[in-house]
Tab-separated table of C-alpha atoms in Angstrom:
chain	number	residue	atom	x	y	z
A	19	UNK	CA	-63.436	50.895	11.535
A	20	UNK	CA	-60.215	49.022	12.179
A	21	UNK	CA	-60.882	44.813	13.186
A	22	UNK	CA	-60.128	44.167	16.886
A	23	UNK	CA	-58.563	41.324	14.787
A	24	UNK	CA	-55.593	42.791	13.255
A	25	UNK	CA	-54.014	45.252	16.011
A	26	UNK	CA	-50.811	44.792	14.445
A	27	UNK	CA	-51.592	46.609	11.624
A	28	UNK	CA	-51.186	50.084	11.557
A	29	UNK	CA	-51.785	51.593	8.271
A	30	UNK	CA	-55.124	52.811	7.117
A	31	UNK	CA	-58.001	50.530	6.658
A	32	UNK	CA	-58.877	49.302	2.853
A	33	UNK	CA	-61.852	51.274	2.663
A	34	UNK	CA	-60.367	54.705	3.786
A	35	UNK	CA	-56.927	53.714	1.129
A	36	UNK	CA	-60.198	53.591	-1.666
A	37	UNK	CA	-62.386	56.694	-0.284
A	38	UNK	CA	-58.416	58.666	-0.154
A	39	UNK	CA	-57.861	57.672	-4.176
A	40	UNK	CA	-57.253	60.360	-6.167
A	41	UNK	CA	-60.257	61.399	-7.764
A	42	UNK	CA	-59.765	61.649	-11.686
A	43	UNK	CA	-60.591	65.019	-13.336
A	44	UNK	CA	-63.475	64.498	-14.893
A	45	UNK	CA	-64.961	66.969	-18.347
A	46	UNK	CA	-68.155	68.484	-17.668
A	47	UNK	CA	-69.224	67.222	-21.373
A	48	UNK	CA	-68.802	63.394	-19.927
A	49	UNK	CA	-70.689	61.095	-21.561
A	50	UNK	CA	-74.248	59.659	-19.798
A	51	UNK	CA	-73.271	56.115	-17.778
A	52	UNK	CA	-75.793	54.695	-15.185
A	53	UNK	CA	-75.372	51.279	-14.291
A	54	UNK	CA	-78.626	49.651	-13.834
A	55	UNK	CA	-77.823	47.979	-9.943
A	56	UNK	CA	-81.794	47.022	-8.994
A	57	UNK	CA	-85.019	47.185	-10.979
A	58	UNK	CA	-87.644	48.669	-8.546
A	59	UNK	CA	-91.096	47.491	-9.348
A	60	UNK	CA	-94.074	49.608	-8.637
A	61	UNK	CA	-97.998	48.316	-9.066
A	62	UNK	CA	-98.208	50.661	-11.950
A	63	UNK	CA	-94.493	50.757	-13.169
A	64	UNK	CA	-90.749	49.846	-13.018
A	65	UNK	CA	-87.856	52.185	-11.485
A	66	UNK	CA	-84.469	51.595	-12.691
A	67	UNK	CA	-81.603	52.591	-9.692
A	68	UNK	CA	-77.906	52.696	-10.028
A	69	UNK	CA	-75.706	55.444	-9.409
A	70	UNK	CA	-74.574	58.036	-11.947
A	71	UNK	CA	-71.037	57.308	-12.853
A	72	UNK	CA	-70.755	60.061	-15.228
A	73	UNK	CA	-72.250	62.519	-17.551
A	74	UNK	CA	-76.015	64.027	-16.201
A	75	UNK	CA	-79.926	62.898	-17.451
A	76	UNK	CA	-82.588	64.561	-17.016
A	77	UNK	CA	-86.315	64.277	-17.248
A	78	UNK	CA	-86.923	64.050	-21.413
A	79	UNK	CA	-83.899	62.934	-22.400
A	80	UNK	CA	-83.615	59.761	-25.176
A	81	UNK	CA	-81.394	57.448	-23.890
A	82	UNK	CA	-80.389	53.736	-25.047
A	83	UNK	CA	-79.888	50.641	-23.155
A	84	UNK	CA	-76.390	48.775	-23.546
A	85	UNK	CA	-76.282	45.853	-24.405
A	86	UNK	CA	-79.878	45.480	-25.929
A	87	UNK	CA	-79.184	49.326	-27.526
A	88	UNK	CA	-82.998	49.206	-26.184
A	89	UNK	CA	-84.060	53.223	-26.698
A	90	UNK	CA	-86.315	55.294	-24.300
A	91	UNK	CA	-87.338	58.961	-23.081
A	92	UNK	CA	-86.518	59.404	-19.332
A	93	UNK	CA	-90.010	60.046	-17.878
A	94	UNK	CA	-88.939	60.596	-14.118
A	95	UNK	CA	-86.152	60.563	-12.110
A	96	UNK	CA	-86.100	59.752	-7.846
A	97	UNK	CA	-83.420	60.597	-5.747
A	98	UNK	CA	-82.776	64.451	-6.957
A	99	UNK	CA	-83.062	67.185	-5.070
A	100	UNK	CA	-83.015	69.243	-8.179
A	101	UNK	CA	-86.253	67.329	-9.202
A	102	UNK	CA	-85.625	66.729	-12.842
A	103	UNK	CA	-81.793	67.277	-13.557
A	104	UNK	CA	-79.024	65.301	-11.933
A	105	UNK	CA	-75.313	64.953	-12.270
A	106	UNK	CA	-72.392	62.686	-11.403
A	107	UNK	CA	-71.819	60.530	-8.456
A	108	UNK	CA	-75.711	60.388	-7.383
A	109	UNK	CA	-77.789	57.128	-6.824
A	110	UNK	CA	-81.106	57.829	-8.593
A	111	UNK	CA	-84.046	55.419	-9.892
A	112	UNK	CA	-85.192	56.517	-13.093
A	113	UNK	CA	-88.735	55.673	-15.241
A	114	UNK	CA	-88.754	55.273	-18.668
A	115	UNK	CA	-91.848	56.492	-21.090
A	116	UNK	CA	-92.651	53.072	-22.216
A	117	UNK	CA	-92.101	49.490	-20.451
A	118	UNK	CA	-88.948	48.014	-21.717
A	119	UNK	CA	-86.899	45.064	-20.515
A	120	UNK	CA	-83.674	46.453	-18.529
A	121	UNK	CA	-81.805	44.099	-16.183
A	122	UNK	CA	-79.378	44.706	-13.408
A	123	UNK	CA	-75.836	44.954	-15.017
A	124	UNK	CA	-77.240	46.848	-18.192
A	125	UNK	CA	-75.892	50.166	-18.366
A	126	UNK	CA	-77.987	53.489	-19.869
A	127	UNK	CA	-76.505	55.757	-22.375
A	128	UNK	CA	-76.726	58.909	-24.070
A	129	UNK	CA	-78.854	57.913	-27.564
A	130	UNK	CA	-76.841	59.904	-29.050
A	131	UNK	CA	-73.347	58.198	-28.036
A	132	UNK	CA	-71.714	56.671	-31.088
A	133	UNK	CA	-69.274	54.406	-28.897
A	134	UNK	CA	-69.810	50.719	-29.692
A	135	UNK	CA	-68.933	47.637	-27.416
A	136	UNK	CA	-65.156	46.811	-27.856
A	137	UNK	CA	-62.980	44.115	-26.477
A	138	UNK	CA	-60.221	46.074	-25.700
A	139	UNK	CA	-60.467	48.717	-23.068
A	140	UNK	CA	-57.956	51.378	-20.958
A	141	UNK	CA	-58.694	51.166	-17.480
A	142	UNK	CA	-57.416	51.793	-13.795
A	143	UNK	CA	-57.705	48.978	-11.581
A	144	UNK	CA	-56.863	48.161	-7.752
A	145	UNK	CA	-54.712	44.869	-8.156
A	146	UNK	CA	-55.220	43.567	-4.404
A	147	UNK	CA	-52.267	40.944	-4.212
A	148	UNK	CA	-48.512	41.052	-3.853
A	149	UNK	CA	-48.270	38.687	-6.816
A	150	UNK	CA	-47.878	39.948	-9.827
A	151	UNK	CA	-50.085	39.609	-12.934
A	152	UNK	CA	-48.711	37.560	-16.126
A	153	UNK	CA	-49.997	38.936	-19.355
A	154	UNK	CA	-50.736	35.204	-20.719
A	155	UNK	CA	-52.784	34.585	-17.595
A	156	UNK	CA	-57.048	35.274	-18.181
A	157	UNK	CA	-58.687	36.906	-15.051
A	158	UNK	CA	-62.259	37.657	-14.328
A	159	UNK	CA	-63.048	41.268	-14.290
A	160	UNK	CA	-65.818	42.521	-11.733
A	161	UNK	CA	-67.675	45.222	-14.025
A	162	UNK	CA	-71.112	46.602	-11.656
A	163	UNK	CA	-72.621	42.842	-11.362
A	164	UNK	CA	-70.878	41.204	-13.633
A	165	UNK	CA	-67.757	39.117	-13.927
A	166	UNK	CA	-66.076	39.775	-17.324
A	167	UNK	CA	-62.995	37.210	-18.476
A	168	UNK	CA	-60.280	39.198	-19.325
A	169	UNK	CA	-56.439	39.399	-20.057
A	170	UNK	CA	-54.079	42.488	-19.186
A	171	UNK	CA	-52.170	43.305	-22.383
A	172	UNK	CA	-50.069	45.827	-20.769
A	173	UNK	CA	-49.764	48.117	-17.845
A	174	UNK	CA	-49.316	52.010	-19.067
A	175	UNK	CA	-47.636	52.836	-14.767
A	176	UNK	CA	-48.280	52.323	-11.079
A	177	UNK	CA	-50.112	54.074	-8.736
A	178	UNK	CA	-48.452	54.559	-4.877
A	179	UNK	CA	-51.455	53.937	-2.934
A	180	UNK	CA	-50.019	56.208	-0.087
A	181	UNK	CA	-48.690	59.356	-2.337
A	182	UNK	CA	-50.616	59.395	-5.506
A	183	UNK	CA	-48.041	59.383	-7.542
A	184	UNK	CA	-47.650	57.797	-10.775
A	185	UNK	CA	-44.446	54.924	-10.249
């Protein structure tokens, strides 16, 4: 909803220019990513919610922790209305097997995904600022809860927020 606050503005709102992004194309063999955003707390056990960012889990599956490469068997999942099986772009709340020790900010992987941490990383990313960015300058990086320091060693092109296209 548009601010009564800045009536001279007529473009689109910020959130409608994100919900309108392109979404990327995404391969249905995607690997398993589910940013841990709350740890729900039962009397008997712990839920862990985020929302599925890509890939799919379901009830049985062996997955590891990140960064603790903590591994456990996915014992129930809330927030499916497919009961046991869930894909991209849901929030669930999963339980693990066993009690482990899984924060908010930890993400949950395939166990059988060979990537390791790296420093250096290909992304897309809003810049929200007229200025541009200096390659020698270090940022902070909002990644789920956390704030990463980071540089920008190049820029592979530019996105027109209004068409799409690749500048």
């Amino acid at each position: 909803e548009k601010s009564e606050n800045t009536n001279w503005y007529k473009g689109p709102t910020l959130l409608s220019s994100f919900n309108d992004l392109m979404t990327i194309q995404t391969s249905p063999n995607e690997k398993l990513r589910i940013p841990i955003q709350n740890v729900l707390r039962t009397d008997s056990s712990r839920f862990y919610a985020g929302k599925l960012a890509s890939g799919q889990v379901k009830i049985g599956d062996i997955v590891k922790v990140l960064p603790s490469n903590t591994i456990a068997t996915v014992a129930e999942i809330i927030g499916s209305d497919n009961g046991d099986d869930v894909t991209k772009g849901l929030s669930i709340a999963i339980r693990f097997d066993s009690e482990i020790d899984v924060s908010r900010g930890e993400i949950v992987v395939s166990n059988s995904d060979l990537d390791s941490p790296s420093r250096v990383y290909l992304s897309e990313l809003i810049w929200l600022t007229n200025k541009p960015h200096q390659n020698s300058n270090s940022y902070l990086l909002k990644c789920g809860p956390m704030e990463i320091p980071c540089t920008i060693s190049d820029v592979k092109y530019v996105r027109d927020m209004e068409s799409q296209a690749q500048i």
